[in-house]
Amino acid sequence: MKSRSKELIDKAIAATVSAIEVYNKAGFQYRAETFCILAINGWELLIKAKWLNQNDNKIQSIYVKETRRKKDGSKSKKLRIKRTRSGNPFTYSLDYLAKKLIEQGHLEQNAWANIQALLELRDSSVHFYNSSPNFANKLQEIGTASLKNFVSLVEEWFERDLSQFNFYLMPLSFMELPTQTNAIVLNNEQRNFLNYLEQLETGADETDPKYSITVNINVEFTKSKTNDALGVRIVDSSNSNAPAVRITEEDVLKRYPWDYKTFINKCKERYSDFKLNKTFHNIKKSICEEKKDKVCKTRYLDPSNTKSQKKPFFKPEILIEFDKHYTKRHK
């Protein structure tokens, strides 16, 4: 028999997969709003599964308690379970449990900020409607980050691999084609949401590369005939006939934005037990050798001479590997 937390995980995954399947239906006119509703349902079930797991699967841990009233109207010291309209136990909200998990260091601020943005879209869909012309685009950015975060937390909290569902990225198949407009006039509701989203992004933890508030998506359409299309392959450098692909210094800095000093400062901010010693250098060397260009890159003053002066650059994603070796600070 499955534990309650495992049952909730299964339902959380099912809700999220359903959200994506609905979103994939091009002719489904309410697909964006339905995605918000089901995705938040998935998040609430996942958060409650984690809470139960942290509390020995005691179902009472997610029930809201309230003060009992005596016959004379005075408050009793005993607490009773709050009930819904039908008499079922009233459970803690997603908001309450998420903040508790943040306090305990189990949930990152960026992941919670993303959920808050999705909650705002869900609430406006359920309680009224979304009239913004930017609603679909914003949902795409927020929803993509939400799925990325969801997959990461399921793996981190419960060691569940969700690759079989192939839902780590939002589908791009049915994105609306860009249209030419002179200007878009925003009403008060649209401005309020964009301001709220800006506040969430302003408070983002830049040292946390694993969880995102939004993900920018750029799609470009170009005319091309198959016979005229130029193919590019990654080949051995000894192949002189291979087409050259040039990467500028600006491209490198965009992909690897941290120099060594910035990387060290980020480690000091992120970890409570971080020390710049031989252990750190051994860990860094091991990670950079194993992951190679995925997390760090060395640039030489003279690219053709490996004996010339060199300088390392890092991607923020390298911190995900260092999380395995150091203790993150509680915020």
mmCIF file of C-alpha atoms in Angstrom:
data_model
loop_
_atom_site.group_PDB
_atom_site.id
_atom_site.type_symbol
_atom_site.label_atom_id
_atom_site.label_comp_id
_atom_site.label_asym_id
_atom_site.label_seq_id
_atom_site.Cartn_x
_atom_site.Cartn_y
_atom_site.Cartn_z
ATOM 1 C CA MET A 1 0.000 0.000 0.000
ATOM 2 C CA LYS A 2 1.354 3.408 -0.971
ATOM 3 C CA SER A 3 2.006 6.043 1.656
ATOM 4 C CA ARG A 4 -0.105 9.200 1.519
ATOM 5 C CA SER A 5 2.844 11.263 0.318
ATOM 6 C CA LYS A 6 3.484 8.868 -2.597
ATOM 7 C CA GLU A 7 -0.192 8.965 -3.537
ATOM 8 C CA LEU A 8 -0.039 12.749 -3.613
ATOM 9 C CA ILE A 9 3.112 12.705 -5.755
ATOM 10 C CA ASP A 10 1.393 10.489 -8.320
ATOM 11 C CA LYS A 11 -1.613 12.818 -8.393
ATOM 12 C CA ALA A 12 0.640 15.883 -8.626
ATOM 13 C CA ILE A 13 2.414 14.423 -11.659
ATOM 14 C CA ALA A 14 -0.916 13.417 -13.220
ATOM 15 C CA ALA A 15 -2.301 16.948 -12.771
ATOM 16 C CA THR A 16 0.793 18.512 -14.350
ATOM 17 C CA VAL A 17 0.840 16.087 -17.284
ATOM 18 C CA SER A 18 -2.868 16.829 -17.829
ATOM 19 C CA ALA A 19 -2.080 20.562 -17.829
ATOM 20 C CA ILE A 20 0.433 20.064 -20.650
ATOM 21 C CA GLU A 21 -1.849 17.767 -22.643
ATOM 22 C CA VAL A 22 -4.616 20.356 -22.534
ATOM 23 C CA TYR A 23 -2.188 23.113 -23.497
ATOM 24 C CA ASN A 24 -1.120 21.046 -26.511
ATOM 25 C CA LYS A 25 -4.632 21.054 -27.947
ATOM 26 C CA ALA A 26 -4.513 23.854 -30.509
ATOM 27 C CA GLY A 27 -8.297 24.004 -30.890
ATOM 28 C CA PHE A 28 -8.969 24.132 -27.151
ATOM 29 C CA GLN A 29 -9.980 27.766 -26.642
ATOM 30 C CA TYR A 30 -9.539 27.773 -22.864
ATOM 31 C CA ARG A 31 -6.258 25.880 -22.872
ATOM 32 C CA ALA A 32 -4.076 28.622 -21.343
ATOM 33 C CA GLU A 33 -6.442 29.184 -18.417
ATOM 34 C CA THR A 34 -6.904 25.429 -17.912
ATOM 35 C CA PHE A 35 -3.129 24.985 -17.859
ATOM 36 C CA CYS A 36 -2.872 27.521 -14.995
ATOM 37 C CA ILE A 37 -5.572 25.763 -12.977
ATOM 38 C CA LEU A 38 -4.171 22.242 -13.394
ATOM 39 C CA ALA A 39 -0.535 23.322 -12.978
ATOM 40 C CA ILE A 40 -1.313 25.002 -9.639
ATOM 41 C CA ASN A 41 -3.243 21.891 -8.605
ATOM 42 C CA GLY A 42 -0.097 19.880 -9.339
ATOM 43 C CA TRP A 43 2.048 22.259 -7.286
ATOM 44 C CA GLU A 44 -0.292 22.157 -4.276
ATOM 45 C CA LEU A 45 -0.315 18.354 -4.278
ATOM 46 C CA LEU A 46 3.478 18.236 -4.589
ATOM 47 C CA ILE A 47 3.972 20.720 -1.735
ATOM 48 C CA LYS A 48 1.571 18.734 0.476
ATOM 49 C CA ALA A 49 3.354 15.501 -0.426
ATOM 50 C CA LYS A 50 6.645 17.049 0.722
ATOM 51 C CA TRP A 51 5.027 18.326 3.934
ATOM 52 C CA LEU A 52 3.615 14.878 4.751
ATOM 53 C CA ASN A 53 6.984 13.315 3.997
ATOM 54 C CA GLN A 54 8.619 15.754 6.433
ATOM 55 C CA ASN A 55 6.037 14.873 9.105
ATOM 56 C CA ASP A 56 6.125 11.053 9.027
ATOM 57 C CA ASN A 57 3.063 10.920 6.743
ATOM 58 C CA LYS A 58 0.789 12.102 9.545
ATOM 59 C CA ILE A 59 -2.337 13.368 7.826
ATOM 60 C CA GLN A 60 -3.105 15.591 10.818
ATOM 61 C CA SER A 61 -0.070 17.706 9.918
ATOM 62 C CA ILE A 62 -1.882 19.256 6.943
ATOM 63 C CA TYR A 63 -5.186 19.880 8.754
ATOM 64 C CA VAL A 64 -6.001 23.409 9.875
ATOM 65 C CA LYS A 65 -6.877 23.619 13.573
ATOM 66 C CA GLU A 66 -9.133 26.206 15.150
ATOM 67 C CA THR A 67 -10.102 27.185 18.698
ATOM 68 C CA ARG A 68 -13.163 25.455 20.118
ATOM 69 C CA ARG A 69 -15.900 27.582 21.679
ATOM 70 C CA LYS A 70 -17.466 26.591 24.974
ATOM 71 C CA LYS A 71 -21.217 26.782 25.637
ATOM 72 C CA ASP A 72 -20.740 30.069 27.469
ATOM 73 C CA GLY A 73 -19.036 31.545 24.392
ATOM 74 C CA SER A 74 -15.518 31.599 25.825
ATOM 75 C CA LYS A 75 -12.562 30.089 23.958
ATOM 76 C CA SER A 76 -11.435 26.590 24.903
ATOM 77 C CA LYS A 77 -7.756 25.682 25.131
ATOM 78 C CA LYS A 78 -8.458 22.639 22.981
ATOM 79 C CA LEU A 79 -8.138 22.910 19.218
ATOM 80 C CA ARG A 80 -10.369 21.142 16.739
ATOM 81 C CA ILE A 81 -10.019 20.455 13.034
ATOM 82 C CA LYS A 82 -11.576 23.127 10.872
ATOM 83 C CA ARG A 83 -14.209 21.726 8.525
ATOM 84 C CA THR A 84 -15.319 22.498 4.980
ATOM 85 C CA ARG A 85 -18.947 23.011 3.937
ATOM 86 C CA SER A 86 -19.396 19.256 3.590
ATOM 87 C CA GLY A 87 -17.716 18.514 6.909
ATOM 88 C CA ASN A 88 -14.402 17.282 5.508
ATOM 89 C CA PRO A 89 -11.119 18.395 7.126
ATOM 90 C CA PHE A 90 -9.865 21.792 5.937
ATOM 91 C CA THR A 91 -6.227 21.534 4.792
ATOM 92 C CA TYR A 92 -3.498 24.165 4.830
ATOM 93 C CA SER A 93 -3.166 26.306 1.716
ATOM 94 C CA LEU A 94 -0.373 26.104 -0.830
ATOM 95 C CA ASP A 95 0.761 29.559 0.328
ATOM 96 C CA TYR A 96 1.064 28.523 3.989
ATOM 97 C CA LEU A 97 2.935 25.250 3.396
ATOM 98 C CA ALA A 98 5.259 26.751 0.781
ATOM 99 C CA LYS A 99 6.380 29.461 3.204
ATOM 100 C CA LYS A 100 6.960 26.833 5.894
ATOM 101 C CA LEU A 101 9.147 24.813 3.513
ATOM 102 C CA ILE A 102 11.097 27.970 2.634
ATOM 103 C CA GLU A 103 11.743 28.587 6.350
ATOM 104 C CA GLN A 104 13.029 25.014 6.676
ATOM 105 C CA GLY A 105 15.318 25.422 3.660
ATOM 106 C CA HIS A 106 13.502 22.888 1.454
ATOM 107 C CA LEU A 107 12.046 25.320 -1.101
ATOM 108 C CA GLU A 108 13.971 28.033 -2.937
ATOM 109 C CA GLN A 109 12.707 31.612 -3.245
ATOM 110 C CA ASN A 110 12.904 31.562 -7.048
ATOM 111 C CA ALA A 111 10.682 28.489 -7.267
ATOM 112 C CA TRP A 112 8.156 30.087 -4.910
ATOM 113 C CA ALA A 113 8.188 33.372 -6.844
ATOM 114 C CA ASN A 114 7.396 31.422 -10.019
ATOM 115 C CA ILE A 115 4.474 29.680 -8.286
ATOM 116 C CA GLN A 116 3.193 33.067 -7.082
ATOM 117 C CA ALA A 117 3.204 34.388 -10.656
ATOM 118 C CA LEU A 118 1.336 31.292 -11.835
ATOM 119 C CA LEU A 119 -1.097 31.667 -8.918
ATOM 120 C CA GLU A 120 -1.879 35.219 -10.008
ATOM 121 C CA LEU A 121 -2.686 34.019 -13.524
ATOM 122 C CA ARG A 122 -4.761 31.153 -12.106
ATOM 123 C CA ASP A 123 -6.724 33.446 -9.784
ATOM 124 C CA SER A 124 -7.561 35.914 -12.535
ATOM 125 C CA SER A 125 -8.709 33.010 -14.709
ATOM 126 C CA VAL A 126 -10.891 31.398 -12.040
ATOM 127 C CA HIS A 127 -12.372 34.496 -10.427
ATOM 128 C CA PHE A 128 -12.822 36.621 -13.555
ATOM 129 C CA TYR A 129 -10.974 36.394 -16.854
ATOM 130 C CA ASN A 130 -7.729 37.399 -18.537
ATOM 131 C CA SER A 131 -8.135 40.126 -21.124
ATOM 132 C CA SER A 132 -4.479 41.002 -21.654
ATOM 133 C CA PRO A 133 -3.103 40.516 -25.183
ATOM 134 C CA ASN A 134 0.158 39.458 -23.506
ATOM 135 C CA PHE A 135 -1.490 36.735 -21.400
ATOM 136 C CA ALA A 136 -0.469 33.846 -23.696
ATOM 137 C CA ASN A 137 3.148 35.027 -23.951
ATOM 138 C CA LYS A 138 3.517 35.603 -20.209
ATOM 139 C CA LEU A 139 1.968 32.218 -19.488
ATOM 140 C CA GLN A 140 4.471 30.621 -21.878
ATOM 141 C CA GLU A 141 7.405 32.188 -20.003
ATOM 142 C CA ILE A 142 6.035 31.489 -16.510
ATOM 143 C CA GLY A 143 4.733 28.035 -17.421
ATOM 144 C CA THR A 144 8.016 26.912 -18.967
ATOM 145 C CA ALA A 145 9.898 27.888 -15.809
ATOM 146 C CA SER A 146 7.198 26.228 -13.688
ATOM 147 C CA LEU A 147 7.589 22.871 -15.430
ATOM 148 C CA LYS A 148 11.378 23.095 -15.198
ATOM 149 C CA ASN A 149 11.126 23.779 -11.453
ATOM 150 C CA PHE A 150 8.519 21.051 -10.932
ATOM 151 C CA VAL A 151 10.708 18.378 -12.524
ATOM 152 C CA SER A 152 13.748 19.489 -10.490
ATOM 153 C CA LEU A 153 11.885 19.384 -7.169
ATOM 154 C CA VAL A 154 10.270 15.994 -7.823
ATOM 155 C CA GLU A 155 13.739 14.635 -8.490
ATOM 156 C CA GLU A 156 15.324 16.436 -5.524
ATOM 157 C CA TRP A 157 12.593 15.666 -2.977
ATOM 158 C CA PHE A 158 11.507 12.172 -4.022
ATOM 159 C CA GLU A 159 14.177 10.920 -6.453
ATOM 160 C CA ARG A 160 11.574 10.450 -9.171
ATOM 161 C CA ASP A 161 12.717 10.626 -12.797
ATOM 162 C CA LEU A 162 10.061 12.269 -14.989
ATOM 163 C CA SER A 163 11.894 11.998 -18.311
ATOM 164 C CA GLN A 164 9.418 9.325 -19.448
ATOM 165 C CA PHE A 165 6.721 11.998 -19.680
ATOM 166 C CA ASN A 166 8.849 14.338 -21.798
ATOM 167 C CA PHE A 167 7.248 17.403 -20.211
ATOM 168 C CA TYR A 168 10.262 19.329 -18.972
ATOM 169 C CA LEU A 169 9.678 21.986 -21.645
ATOM 170 C CA MET A 170 6.492 23.737 -22.665
ATOM 171 C CA PRO A 171 5.465 22.846 -26.229
ATOM 172 C CA LEU A 172 6.167 25.527 -28.796
ATOM 173 C CA SER A 173 4.091 23.961 -31.575
ATOM 174 C CA PHE A 174 1.056 26.128 -31.053
ATOM 175 C CA MET A 175 2.574 29.437 -30.075
ATOM 176 C CA GLU A 176 0.801 32.288 -31.758
ATOM 177 C CA LEU A 177 2.685 33.775 -34.696
ATOM 178 C CA PRO A 178 4.054 37.272 -34.097
ATOM 179 C CA THR A 179 1.917 40.069 -35.481
ATOM 180 C CA GLN A 180 2.771 43.624 -36.415
ATOM 181 C CA THR A 181 1.225 46.233 -34.126
ATOM 182 C CA ASN A 182 2.001 49.866 -33.674
ATOM 183 C CA ALA A 183 1.294 49.857 -29.952
ATOM 184 C CA ILE A 184 -0.434 47.898 -27.219
ATOM 185 C CA VAL A 185 -2.415 49.898 -24.686
ATOM 186 C CA LEU A 186 -2.416 48.272 -21.257
ATOM 187 C CA ASN A 187 -5.337 48.609 -18.879
ATOM 188 C CA ASN A 188 -4.919 48.894 -15.107
ATOM 189 C CA GLU A 189 -5.250 45.136 -14.501
ATOM 190 C CA GLN A 190 -2.548 44.341 -17.050
ATOM 191 C CA ARG A 191 -0.211 46.978 -15.613
ATOM 192 C CA ASN A 192 -0.791 45.669 -12.094
ATOM 193 C CA PHE A 193 0.164 42.135 -13.102
ATOM 194 C CA LEU A 194 3.270 43.225 -15.017
ATOM 195 C CA ASN A 195 4.357 45.378 -12.057
ATOM 196 C CA TYR A 196 3.779 42.430 -9.725
ATOM 197 C CA LEU A 197 5.835 40.151 -11.989
ATOM 198 C CA GLU A 198 8.596 42.756 -12.121
ATOM 199 C CA GLN A 199 8.699 42.847 -8.307
ATOM 200 C CA LEU A 200 9.038 39.058 -8.185
ATOM 201 C CA GLU A 201 11.858 39.108 -10.731
ATOM 202 C CA THR A 202 13.623 41.971 -8.946
ATOM 203 C CA GLY A 203 13.786 39.852 -5.788
ATOM 204 C CA ALA A 204 15.171 36.819 -7.635
ATOM 205 C CA ASP A 205 18.102 34.944 -6.145
ATOM 206 C CA GLU A 206 20.797 35.229 -8.827
ATOM 207 C CA THR A 207 22.932 32.596 -7.092
ATOM 208 C CA ASP A 208 20.239 29.965 -7.675
ATOM 209 C CA PRO A 209 20.619 28.605 -11.234
ATOM 210 C CA LYS A 210 18.383 25.599 -10.692
ATOM 211 C CA TYR A 211 15.033 27.348 -10.282
ATOM 212 C CA SER A 212 13.603 30.106 -12.465
ATOM 213 C CA ILE A 213 10.805 32.653 -12.116
ATOM 214 C CA THR A 214 10.329 33.074 -15.860
ATOM 215 C CA VAL A 215 12.084 31.743 -18.940
ATOM 216 C CA ASN A 216 12.475 33.937 -22.015
ATOM 217 C CA ILE A 217 11.443 32.235 -25.236
ATOM 218 C CA ASN A 218 12.401 33.644 -28.630
ATOM 219 C CA VAL A 219 11.097 32.065 -31.814
ATOM 220 C CA GLU A 220 12.268 33.309 -35.205
ATOM 221 C CA PHE A 221 10.744 32.367 -38.551
ATOM 222 C CA THR A 222 12.964 32.496 -41.646
ATOM 223 C CA LYS A 223 12.330 31.604 -45.262
ATOM 224 C CA SER A 224 14.401 28.734 -46.522
ATOM 225 C CA LYS A 225 14.344 26.016 -49.166
ATOM 226 C CA THR A 226 15.497 22.622 -48.048
ATOM 227 C CA ASN A 227 18.002 22.288 -50.871
ATOM 228 C CA ASP A 228 19.534 25.660 -50.072
ATOM 229 C CA ALA A 229 19.671 25.247 -46.294
ATOM 230 C CA LEU A 230 23.170 25.238 -44.829
ATOM 231 C CA GLY A 231 23.863 22.399 -42.406
ATOM 232 C CA VAL A 232 26.278 22.781 -39.537
ATOM 233 C CA ARG A 233 27.940 19.873 -37.740
ATOM 234 C CA ILE A 234 30.361 19.636 -34.847
ATOM 235 C CA VAL A 235 33.347 17.770 -36.216
ATOM 236 C CA ASP A 236 36.929 17.067 -35.345
ATOM 237 C CA SER A 237 39.150 20.107 -35.805
ATOM 238 C CA SER A 238 41.340 18.151 -38.233
ATOM 239 C CA ASN A 239 38.561 18.309 -40.829
ATOM 240 C CA SER A 240 39.580 21.394 -42.793
ATOM 241 C CA ASN A 241 36.513 21.153 -45.027
ATOM 242 C CA ALA A 242 34.085 21.697 -42.182
ATOM 243 C CA PRO A 243 32.249 25.063 -42.175
ATOM 244 C CA ALA A 244 33.570 27.428 -39.524
ATOM 245 C CA VAL A 245 31.259 28.699 -36.809
ATOM 246 C CA ARG A 246 32.647 31.749 -35.063
ATOM 247 C CA ILE A 247 31.881 32.540 -31.443
ATOM 248 C CA THR A 248 32.755 36.067 -30.373
ATOM 249 C CA GLU A 249 34.022 37.156 -26.970
ATOM 250 C CA GLU A 250 30.613 38.704 -26.378
ATOM 251 C CA ASP A 251 28.967 35.310 -26.987
ATOM 252 C CA VAL A 252 31.297 33.663 -24.472
ATOM 253 C CA LEU A 253 30.545 36.257 -21.782
ATOM 254 C CA LYS A 254 26.813 35.756 -22.278
ATOM 255 C CA ARG A 255 27.153 32.003 -21.807
ATOM 256 C CA TYR A 256 29.768 32.221 -19.030
ATOM 257 C CA PRO A 257 28.969 35.486 -17.188
ATOM 258 C CA TRP A 258 31.006 34.875 -13.997
ATOM 259 C CA ASP A 259 34.743 35.397 -13.754
ATOM 260 C CA TYR A 260 36.696 33.662 -10.967
ATOM 261 C CA LYS A 261 36.236 36.463 -8.410
ATOM 262 C CA THR A 262 32.481 36.648 -9.009
ATOM 263 C CA PHE A 263 32.209 32.860 -8.737
ATOM 264 C CA ILE A 264 34.003 32.843 -5.374
ATOM 265 C CA ASN A 265 31.766 35.628 -4.035
ATOM 266 C CA LYS A 266 28.673 33.694 -5.120
ATOM 267 C CA CYS A 267 29.941 30.629 -3.241
ATOM 268 C CA LYS A 268 30.546 32.667 -0.081
ATOM 269 C CA GLU A 269 26.996 34.077 -0.300
ATOM 270 C CA ARG A 270 25.410 30.687 -0.962
ATOM 271 C CA TYR A 271 27.205 28.322 1.457
ATOM 272 C CA SER A 272 27.626 28.526 5.221
ATOM 273 C CA ASP A 273 30.634 26.174 5.320
ATOM 274 C CA PHE A 274 32.489 27.432 2.260
ATOM 275 C CA LYS A 275 36.266 27.822 2.522
ATOM 276 C CA LEU A 276 38.699 28.792 -0.195
ATOM 277 C CA ASN A 277 41.131 25.934 0.359
ATOM 278 C CA LYS A 278 42.622 22.858 -1.283
ATOM 279 C CA THR A 279 39.341 20.944 -0.928
ATOM 280 C CA PHE A 280 37.516 23.629 -2.889
ATOM 281 C CA HIS A 281 40.113 23.648 -5.671
ATOM 282 C CA ASN A 282 39.992 19.835 -5.943
ATOM 283 C CA ILE A 283 36.189 19.929 -6.195
ATOM 284 C CA LYS A 284 36.298 22.689 -8.804
ATOM 285 C CA LYS A 285 38.909 20.855 -10.847
ATOM 286 C CA SER A 286 36.913 17.630 -10.752
ATOM 287 C CA ILE A 287 33.670 19.345 -11.778
ATOM 288 C CA CYS A 288 35.261 21.333 -14.600
ATOM 289 C CA GLU A 289 37.013 18.240 -15.954
ATOM 290 C CA GLU A 290 33.843 16.131 -15.798
ATOM 291 C CA LYS A 291 31.372 18.740 -17.066
ATOM 292 C CA LYS A 292 33.859 20.564 -19.295
ATOM 293 C CA ASP A 293 32.183 23.350 -21.282
ATOM 294 C CA LYS A 294 28.810 22.729 -19.632
ATOM 295 C CA VAL A 295 29.739 24.817 -16.565
ATOM 296 C CA CYS A 296 33.123 26.471 -17.123
ATOM 297 C CA LYS A 297 35.376 27.664 -19.918
ATOM 298 C CA THR A 298 38.979 28.795 -20.036
ATOM 299 C CA ARG A 299 39.829 31.642 -22.395
ATOM 300 C CA TYR A 300 43.421 32.160 -23.502
ATOM 301 C CA LEU A 301 44.931 35.561 -24.271
ATOM 302 C CA ASP A 302 46.222 33.976 -27.458
ATOM 303 C CA PRO A 303 43.650 31.341 -28.495
ATOM 304 C CA SER A 304 46.220 29.576 -30.697
ATOM 305 C CA ASN A 305 48.712 29.254 -27.834
ATOM 306 C CA THR A 306 47.636 27.193 -24.803
ATOM 307 C CA LYS A 307 50.743 28.392 -22.955
ATOM 308 C CA SER A 308 49.602 32.004 -23.022
ATOM 309 C CA GLN A 309 47.862 33.663 -20.100
ATOM 310 C CA LYS A 310 44.407 32.269 -19.396
ATOM 311 C CA LYS A 311 41.296 33.227 -17.475
ATOM 312 C CA PRO A 312 38.430 30.939 -16.404
ATOM 313 C CA PHE A 313 34.747 31.853 -16.750
ATOM 314 C CA PHE A 314 31.775 30.074 -15.209
ATOM 315 C CA LYS A 315 28.089 29.478 -15.750
ATOM 316 C CA PRO A 316 25.733 29.914 -12.739
ATOM 317 C CA GLU A 317 24.779 26.242 -13.248
ATOM 318 C CA ILE A 318 28.078 25.220 -11.685
ATOM 319 C CA LEU A 319 26.539 25.931 -8.272
ATOM 320 C CA ILE A 320 24.186 22.980 -8.755
ATOM 321 C CA GLU A 321 27.252 20.726 -8.629
ATOM 322 C CA PHE A 322 28.727 22.548 -5.635
ATOM 323 C CA ASP A 323 25.429 22.065 -3.767
ATOM 324 C CA LYS A 324 26.452 18.418 -3.445
ATOM 325 C CA HIS A 325 29.550 19.358 -1.458
ATOM 326 C CA TYR A 326 28.577 22.403 0.635
ATOM 327 C CA THR A 327 25.723 23.460 2.926
ATOM 328 C CA LYS A 328 23.393 26.149 1.597
ATOM 329 C CA ARG A 329 22.491 29.018 3.860
ATOM 330 C CA HIS A 330 18.901 29.207 5.107
ATOM 331 C CA LYS A 331 17.233 32.446 4.075
#
